[in-house]
Amino acid sequence: MSVNSPADCTRRVGTVTEASGADIDQAVSDACQAQKVWCAKGVEFRADCLERIAAELEASMPEWVALISLEAGRTLADGISEVREAIDFCRYYAQQARHTMSVTLTLPGPTGESNTLSWHGRGVWVCISPWNFPLAIFVGQIVAALVTGNAVIAKPAEQTPLVAMKAIQLMHRCGVPESVLHCVLGAGADVGAKLVADLRVSGVVFTGGTDTAQTINRSLASRPGPITPLIAETGGLNVMLVDATALPEQVVDDVITSAFHSAGQRCSALRVLYLQQDIADHVLAMLAGAMSELVVGLPWETRTDVGPLIDALAQKKVRQHIQTMQQVGRLIAATPLPEGLERGHFVAPHAFEIESLAQLEQEIFGPVLHVIRYARADLPKVYQQINDSGYGLTLGVHSRIDGFARSVFKNTRVGNTYVNRNMIGAVVGVNPFGGQGLSGTGPKAGGPHYLHRFATERTYTDNLVARGGNTDLFTMSDS
């Protein structure tokens, strides 16, 4: 199968072969057999592998940025940030594993009784990752499962298989056995569904659309046998609330970054801007001016601010939504779309004013911003609209009043709230990332509780009195 660039559909980036049913079955069988040996190697060995992966990613960053730009259509700045995030995932999870997963806890018990608690890999995890972060999320999912003692079947997005395969080859070079880590390529409806339904799979981690996450959840729930954990991070109708005390220049800068960088193709991207009506006209005039300065273009050019959408289907959906908004909303501004981009899946950034959040039935994954004016007295209704949407991934607040920001946080059910800054680019270990409701299950990626979901806990209770108090008769294994 040929893989072409979304920025220029005539430019072939590479070719891949999709996995057959036999390939998938063999990968799961091999992973099952290899997992116990991998788990027995211990946390320190596995954490060392992660740090070698991080070092090699860092050493070859220019190659990764180029491939991400060609295959995924991401700008050079986005590519650099993505490689950095993948590196951070490796080093952070290595550190977390050493500090938590390798510790055997001694728990108090009755006189003469010793109780120990330890963590172990669950078995084989399926890691299903998206195309919008083809390296960072792909690597983050995999190394979290590996460092906790699991074998992995990685299923990357069908739009970005080249980045995925290159990453798998790198991990194998860094000490992860081929029998432990497998990559299977193909459509999610075929390959992903087959993996999720396989009773030998012990867990699934997924990042992508809410509908797909719900399908996976139903499939896992219908399986006989053990209850299988699902870690899901999905999208959202992400909102930013701006009150009359906010600094307009900072608001516009953060709105531009949050709504239009990566062509709006981030699950955390700003979709709906609530502006207090007292400052709305002034802020919107500034926003229109800033949008006119954005450069839409080929992602591998340094001057480009906004690259293409990932494929023709995504382009069609966003264009249809823009047509709908032109009928039901008021156009605030649209960034000029230069000539010469006809061979790519480009859509210019648009901003529309609408009346209510209820006008948006689902997330629009592209460079389209919706603006709603509100009065201060209507804030309770605004909170209710946000919560009634069912989504809860990211939320922004711009205000110079601390009480206002804290009130927004208290009254909305959202995973990540950002105050007086943009809403994208969560930093591993600093901004643990993940949502709730229709936006995900938790625990948060890049946070202190993520690894425990990949592991199972075991307790070992020993009556020392009954065997004469000898504590040297056994050694706690990591397997």
XYZ file of C-alpha atoms in Angstrom:
479
model
C 0.000 0.000 0.000
C 1.347 3.412 -0.956
C 1.574 6.165 1.679
C 1.296 9.663 0.209
C 1.744 13.050 1.846
C -1.461 14.880 2.901
C 0.214 18.110 1.801
C 0.798 16.804 -1.730
C -1.136 13.683 -2.657
C 1.134 13.051 -5.633
C 4.176 12.716 -3.381
C 4.724 9.140 -2.223
C 6.441 8.926 1.154
C 6.715 5.127 1.281
C 4.902 1.813 1.056
C 3.656 -0.648 3.680
C 2.088 -4.086 3.818
C -1.034 -4.539 5.912
C -1.270 -7.399 8.404
C -3.290 -10.501 7.546
C -5.414 -12.427 10.004
C -2.624 -14.983 10.318
C -0.095 -12.205 11.032
C -2.266 -10.870 13.850
C -2.793 -14.285 15.391
C 0.928 -15.059 15.286
C 1.814 -11.694 16.851
C -0.522 -12.276 19.791
C 0.740 -15.856 20.256
C 4.381 -14.749 20.270
C 3.634 -11.888 22.667
C 1.844 -14.213 25.105
C 4.806 -16.572 25.193
C 7.379 -13.776 25.607
C 5.600 -11.700 28.244
C 6.563 -13.702 31.339
C 10.251 -13.662 30.450
C 10.089 -9.915 29.758
C 8.347 -9.278 33.087
C 10.930 -11.379 34.939
C 13.785 -9.178 33.676
C 12.804 -6.573 36.239
C 11.929 -2.918 36.267
C 15.520 -1.657 36.164
C 16.252 -3.553 32.945
C 13.077 -2.308 31.285
C 13.606 1.287 32.445
C 17.102 1.197 30.954
C 15.545 0.204 27.614
C 13.253 3.235 27.762
C 16.163 5.554 28.413
C 18.059 4.129 25.454
C 14.986 4.734 23.286
C 14.878 8.350 24.495
C 18.560 8.881 23.727
C 18.252 7.517 20.199
C 15.141 9.598 19.487
C 17.006 12.682 20.635
C 20.062 11.888 18.531
C 17.989 11.439 15.366
C 15.463 14.257 15.870
C 15.884 15.862 12.391
C 14.968 12.572 10.675
C 11.829 12.234 12.794
C 10.737 15.825 12.201
C 11.114 15.354 8.441
C 9.127 12.106 8.377
C 6.369 13.483 10.616
C 6.061 16.499 8.328
C 5.919 14.394 5.160
C 3.595 11.646 6.367
C 1.371 13.435 8.909
C 1.447 16.959 7.467
C 2.625 18.536 10.699
C 4.680 21.724 10.660
C 8.341 21.676 11.604
C 7.633 23.336 14.959
C 4.962 20.741 15.700
C 7.351 17.961 14.724
C 10.061 19.174 17.072
C 7.576 19.392 19.940
C 6.308 15.912 19.178
C 9.721 14.254 19.222
C 10.459 16.086 22.461
C 7.229 14.733 23.960
C 8.055 11.159 22.932
C 11.449 11.512 24.602
C 9.810 12.908 27.733
C 7.391 9.971 27.911
C 10.288 7.502 27.827
C 12.313 9.215 30.526
C 9.353 10.048 32.755
C 7.891 6.535 32.715
C 11.341 5.037 33.297
C 11.709 7.229 36.363
C 8.173 6.525 37.579
C 8.632 2.777 37.172
C 11.837 2.795 39.204
C 10.243 4.794 42.006
C 6.938 2.916 42.253
C 6.691 -0.327 40.290
C 9.956 -1.763 41.591
C 9.145 -1.205 45.267
C 7.768 -4.069 47.324
C 5.701 -2.548 50.128
C 5.720 -4.129 53.566
C 2.288 -3.769 55.126
C 1.422 -4.027 58.831
C -0.346 -7.187 59.963
C -1.030 -9.319 63.038
C 1.925 -10.275 65.210
C 4.127 -12.738 63.407
C 2.622 -12.015 59.967
C 4.476 -10.429 57.038
C 2.513 -8.831 54.173
C 4.081 -7.565 50.958
C 2.481 -5.780 48.012
C 4.111 -5.835 44.564
C 3.236 -4.871 40.994
C 3.349 -7.121 37.914
C 2.538 -6.941 34.220
C -0.993 -7.955 33.259
C -0.042 -9.773 30.058
C -0.467 -8.534 26.479
C -1.668 -4.976 25.858
C -3.032 -3.638 22.585
C -1.981 -0.022 21.991
C -4.159 1.819 19.455
C -2.832 5.281 18.618
C -3.984 8.216 16.426
C -2.492 9.918 13.386
C -2.386 13.436 14.855
C 0.477 12.483 17.204
C 1.962 9.585 15.242
C 5.141 9.427 17.323
C 4.456 10.919 20.773
C 1.223 9.124 21.636
C 2.328 5.967 19.840
C 5.557 5.807 21.849
C 3.945 6.945 25.098
C 1.364 4.169 25.090
C 3.887 1.476 24.201
C 6.625 2.346 26.681
C 4.111 2.631 29.536
C 2.945 -0.909 28.840
C 6.470 -2.241 28.333
C 8.057 -0.778 31.448
C 5.350 -2.302 33.642
C 6.175 -5.788 32.383
C 3.694 -6.286 29.559
C 4.107 -7.440 25.980
C 2.616 -5.112 23.363
C 0.737 -5.323 20.079
C 0.859 -1.826 18.599
C -1.845 -0.776 16.143
C -0.996 2.668 14.704
C -3.389 4.805 12.685
C -3.660 3.656 9.088
C -2.731 7.179 7.891
C 0.708 7.173 9.589
C 2.243 3.678 9.430
C 5.747 4.789 8.412
C 6.435 6.758 11.596
C 5.101 3.805 13.590
C 7.264 1.168 11.927
C 10.375 3.328 12.220
C 9.657 3.753 15.948
C 9.182 0.009 16.448
C 12.496 -0.704 14.728
C 14.188 1.826 16.997
C 12.722 0.171 20.114
C 13.932 -3.230 18.967
C 17.443 -1.823 18.498
C 17.316 -0.427 22.017
C 16.760 -3.790 23.646
C 13.041 -4.572 23.440
C 12.783 -8.118 22.005
C 10.862 -8.530 18.753
C 8.815 -11.260 20.430
C 7.672 -8.766 23.092
C 6.792 -5.808 20.854
C 4.837 -6.234 17.615
C 3.366 -3.731 15.171
C 0.385 -4.651 12.995
C -0.774 -2.346 10.229
C -4.205 -1.959 8.720
C -7.643 -0.405 9.106
C -8.993 -0.067 12.616
C -12.301 -1.652 11.693
C -10.446 -4.807 10.670
C -7.153 -5.108 12.529
C -8.145 -3.168 15.638
C -11.453 -4.994 16.012
C -9.775 -8.382 15.693
C -7.209 -7.524 18.356
C -9.763 -6.154 20.801
C -11.883 -9.290 20.444
C -8.940 -11.636 21.092
C -9.378 -13.282 24.511
C -5.599 -13.459 24.964
C -5.396 -9.657 25.181
C -5.192 -8.427 28.785
C -5.735 -4.710 28.233
C -6.358 -2.005 25.628
C -5.115 1.591 25.564
C -6.731 3.811 22.952
C -6.486 7.425 21.836
C -8.905 8.632 19.182
C -12.572 9.347 18.544
C -15.295 8.902 21.150
C -17.389 6.670 18.894
C -14.488 4.264 18.379
C -13.741 4.220 22.118
C -17.343 3.284 22.827
C -17.163 0.495 20.249
C -14.025 -0.873 21.905
C -15.653 -0.639 25.323
C -18.683 -2.611 24.166
C -16.474 -5.247 22.542
C -14.436 -5.739 25.702
C -17.560 -5.868 27.866
C -19.076 -8.612 25.709
C -16.043 -10.896 26.000
C -16.299 -13.943 28.256
C -13.675 -14.426 30.910
C -11.728 -11.766 32.869
C -12.769 -8.118 32.892
C -10.342 -6.329 30.559
C -9.205 -2.784 31.432
C -9.529 0.022 28.875
C -7.616 3.292 29.008
C -9.264 5.713 26.585
C -8.427 9.314 25.749
C -10.801 10.924 23.262
C -11.738 14.401 22.049
C -13.924 17.224 23.242
C -15.856 20.403 22.582
C -13.115 22.325 24.340
C -14.097 25.760 25.614
C -12.247 28.911 26.650
C -13.992 31.452 28.908
C -12.755 35.055 28.726
C -14.008 37.739 31.096
C -13.836 41.519 30.788
C -10.624 41.802 32.836
C -8.547 39.642 30.479
C -5.670 41.104 28.473
C -6.941 41.156 24.839
C -3.504 40.714 23.252
C -2.777 37.614 25.325
C -6.255 36.249 24.692
C -5.901 36.551 20.912
C -2.425 35.025 20.918
C -3.579 32.025 22.963
C -6.761 31.622 20.909
C -4.759 31.518 17.662
C -2.379 28.920 19.108
C -5.107 26.802 20.698
C -7.549 26.793 17.795
C -5.383 26.761 14.671
C -1.966 25.251 15.362
C -1.678 21.738 13.931
C -4.615 22.816 11.716
C -6.863 22.341 14.738
C -6.140 18.605 14.683
C -5.494 18.163 18.383
C -7.925 16.579 20.798
C -7.130 19.474 23.162
C -7.706 22.200 20.548
C -9.985 25.138 21.311
C -13.383 24.721 19.660
C -15.615 27.289 21.417
C -14.597 30.733 22.692
C -16.948 32.353 25.223
C -16.333 36.119 25.264
C -17.879 38.442 27.833
C -19.988 40.789 25.735
C -18.358 43.922 27.212
C -15.094 43.244 25.332
C -16.299 41.010 22.499
C -16.200 43.529 19.635
C -12.657 44.655 20.445
C -11.292 41.127 20.865
C -12.952 39.850 17.696
C -11.498 42.711 15.657
C -8.047 41.789 16.934
C -8.710 38.101 16.261
C -9.658 38.799 12.651
C -6.454 40.748 12.167
C -4.330 37.984 13.658
C -5.999 35.336 11.484
C -5.174 37.341 8.356
C -1.475 37.016 9.235
C -1.477 33.210 9.503
C 0.351 31.389 6.697
C -1.277 28.236 5.334
C 1.232 26.191 3.403
C 3.431 23.155 2.957
C 4.334 21.844 6.416
C 8.032 21.394 5.669
C 8.460 25.105 4.938
C 9.647 27.155 7.920
C 7.237 30.017 7.224
C 4.136 27.806 7.485
C 1.817 28.232 10.476
C -1.007 25.900 9.371
C -0.531 22.713 7.378
C -3.027 20.323 5.768
C -5.708 18.106 7.224
C -4.797 14.445 7.344
C -6.859 13.108 4.432
C -9.664 13.780 1.956
C -12.377 12.564 4.331
C -11.276 14.958 7.069
C -11.123 17.794 4.561
C -14.631 17.010 3.325
C -16.113 16.945 6.835
C -14.584 20.268 7.835
C -15.619 21.926 4.578
C -19.185 20.700 5.070
C -19.206 22.130 8.588
C -17.946 25.479 7.311
C -20.776 25.540 4.778
C -23.272 24.849 7.566
C -21.815 27.582 9.752
C -22.058 30.055 6.893
C -25.808 29.471 6.991
C -26.426 29.422 10.755
C -23.586 31.587 12.108
C -21.789 34.847 11.337
C -18.353 34.706 9.730
C -15.809 36.624 11.809
C -12.768 35.909 9.661
C -11.160 33.373 7.346
C -7.442 33.087 6.716
C -6.444 33.455 3.040
C -5.722 30.145 1.301
C -2.802 30.620 -1.123
C -2.720 29.168 -4.612
C -0.597 26.127 -5.307
C -1.987 23.929 -2.538
C -4.584 22.152 -4.632
C -2.809 18.780 -4.416
C -3.113 18.733 -0.612
C -5.934 18.469 1.928
C -5.875 22.105 3.017
C -8.645 24.047 4.754
C -8.166 27.668 5.767
C -8.789 28.631 9.429
C -12.298 30.031 9.980
C -13.985 31.731 12.937
C -17.774 32.001 13.286
C -20.013 33.612 15.857
C -22.893 31.396 17.008
C -25.650 31.684 19.597
C -25.301 28.538 21.676
C -23.073 25.560 22.339
C -26.090 23.391 21.546
C -25.571 24.264 17.866
C -22.515 21.966 17.890
C -23.568 18.349 18.113
C -20.069 16.896 17.929
C -16.400 17.797 17.795
C -15.169 19.352 14.546
C -11.587 18.183 14.092
C -10.090 21.020 12.116
C -9.235 24.750 12.073
C -12.712 26.099 12.857
C -13.379 28.303 15.890
C -16.848 29.092 17.248
C -17.420 32.238 19.326
C -20.303 32.859 21.763
C -20.939 36.124 23.609
C -22.142 35.943 27.199
C -23.205 38.287 29.983
C -21.696 37.915 33.444
C -25.143 37.128 34.877
C -25.424 34.175 32.459
C -22.373 32.303 33.785
C -24.447 29.603 35.537
C -26.079 28.842 32.168
C -22.659 28.749 30.488
C -21.417 26.230 33.044
C -24.511 24.141 32.486
C -24.047 24.168 28.700
C -20.441 23.010 29.068
C -21.383 20.185 31.425
C -24.442 19.175 29.397
C -22.237 18.616 26.337
C -20.921 15.483 28.060
C -17.333 16.218 27.011
C -14.630 17.101 29.513
C -11.112 17.244 28.096
C -9.622 20.752 28.173
C -10.889 24.164 29.211
C -9.259 27.585 29.139
C -9.827 30.642 31.310
C -8.551 34.165 30.734
C -9.041 36.582 33.598
C -7.090 38.748 36.025
C -9.470 37.749 38.816
C -8.331 34.596 40.586
C -11.793 33.993 42.014
C -13.314 33.865 38.537
C -10.824 31.270 37.320
C -11.372 29.117 40.405
C -15.139 29.401 40.039
C -14.929 28.138 36.454
C -12.774 25.221 37.579
C -15.139 24.371 40.423
C -18.310 24.495 38.330
C -17.187 22.580 35.233
C -16.358 18.892 34.879
C -13.204 18.972 32.755
C -9.944 17.039 32.951
C -7.466 19.867 32.244
C -8.137 23.544 32.990
C -5.580 26.107 31.790
C -5.584 29.679 33.158
C -4.118 32.605 31.210
C -2.255 30.412 28.711
C -3.018 28.344 25.635
C -4.864 25.033 25.879
C -2.549 22.748 23.915
C 0.878 21.240 24.406
C 0.570 19.472 27.758
C 4.062 18.749 29.110
C 4.765 15.211 30.345
C 5.132 15.119 34.119
C 3.976 18.737 34.415
C 0.482 18.736 32.862
C -0.877 15.178 33.311
C -3.294 14.897 30.407
C -6.683 13.239 30.066
C -10.397 13.884 30.251
C -13.625 12.553 31.676
C -17.127 11.797 30.462
C -17.129 11.513 26.673
C -13.481 12.622 26.693
C -11.871 9.630 28.332
C -11.514 7.199 31.196
C -8.257 8.225 32.856
C -5.783 7.827 34.426
C -3.955 10.762 32.906
C -1.082 10.160 30.489
C 2.199 11.673 31.605
C 1.009 11.662 35.211
C 1.952 9.778 38.389
C -0.958 7.316 38.295
C -0.796 6.177 34.663
C 1.540 3.193 34.997
C -0.485 1.496 37.727
C -3.366 0.899 35.319
C -1.077 -1.287 33.195
C -0.102 -3.448 36.162
C -1.780 -5.833 38.552
C -1.176 -5.875 42.299
C -0.332 -8.991 44.292
C -0.016 -9.461 48.036
C 2.132 -12.110 49.723
C 1.132 -12.964 53.299
C 3.482 -15.130 55.346
C 3.096 -16.384 58.915
C 6.691 -16.039 60.058
C 6.005 -17.630 63.454
C 4.809 -20.841 61.876
C 8.154 -21.323 60.127
C 10.325 -20.161 62.963
C 10.669 -16.536 61.923
C 13.068 -17.281 59.060
C 12.702 -14.452 56.552
C 15.353 -15.667 54.121
C 13.495 -18.642 52.660
C 12.122 -16.799 49.646
C 12.943 -14.019 47.238
C 10.191 -11.842 45.810
C 10.269 -12.101 42.030
C 9.244 -9.405 39.566
C 7.492 -11.893 37.311
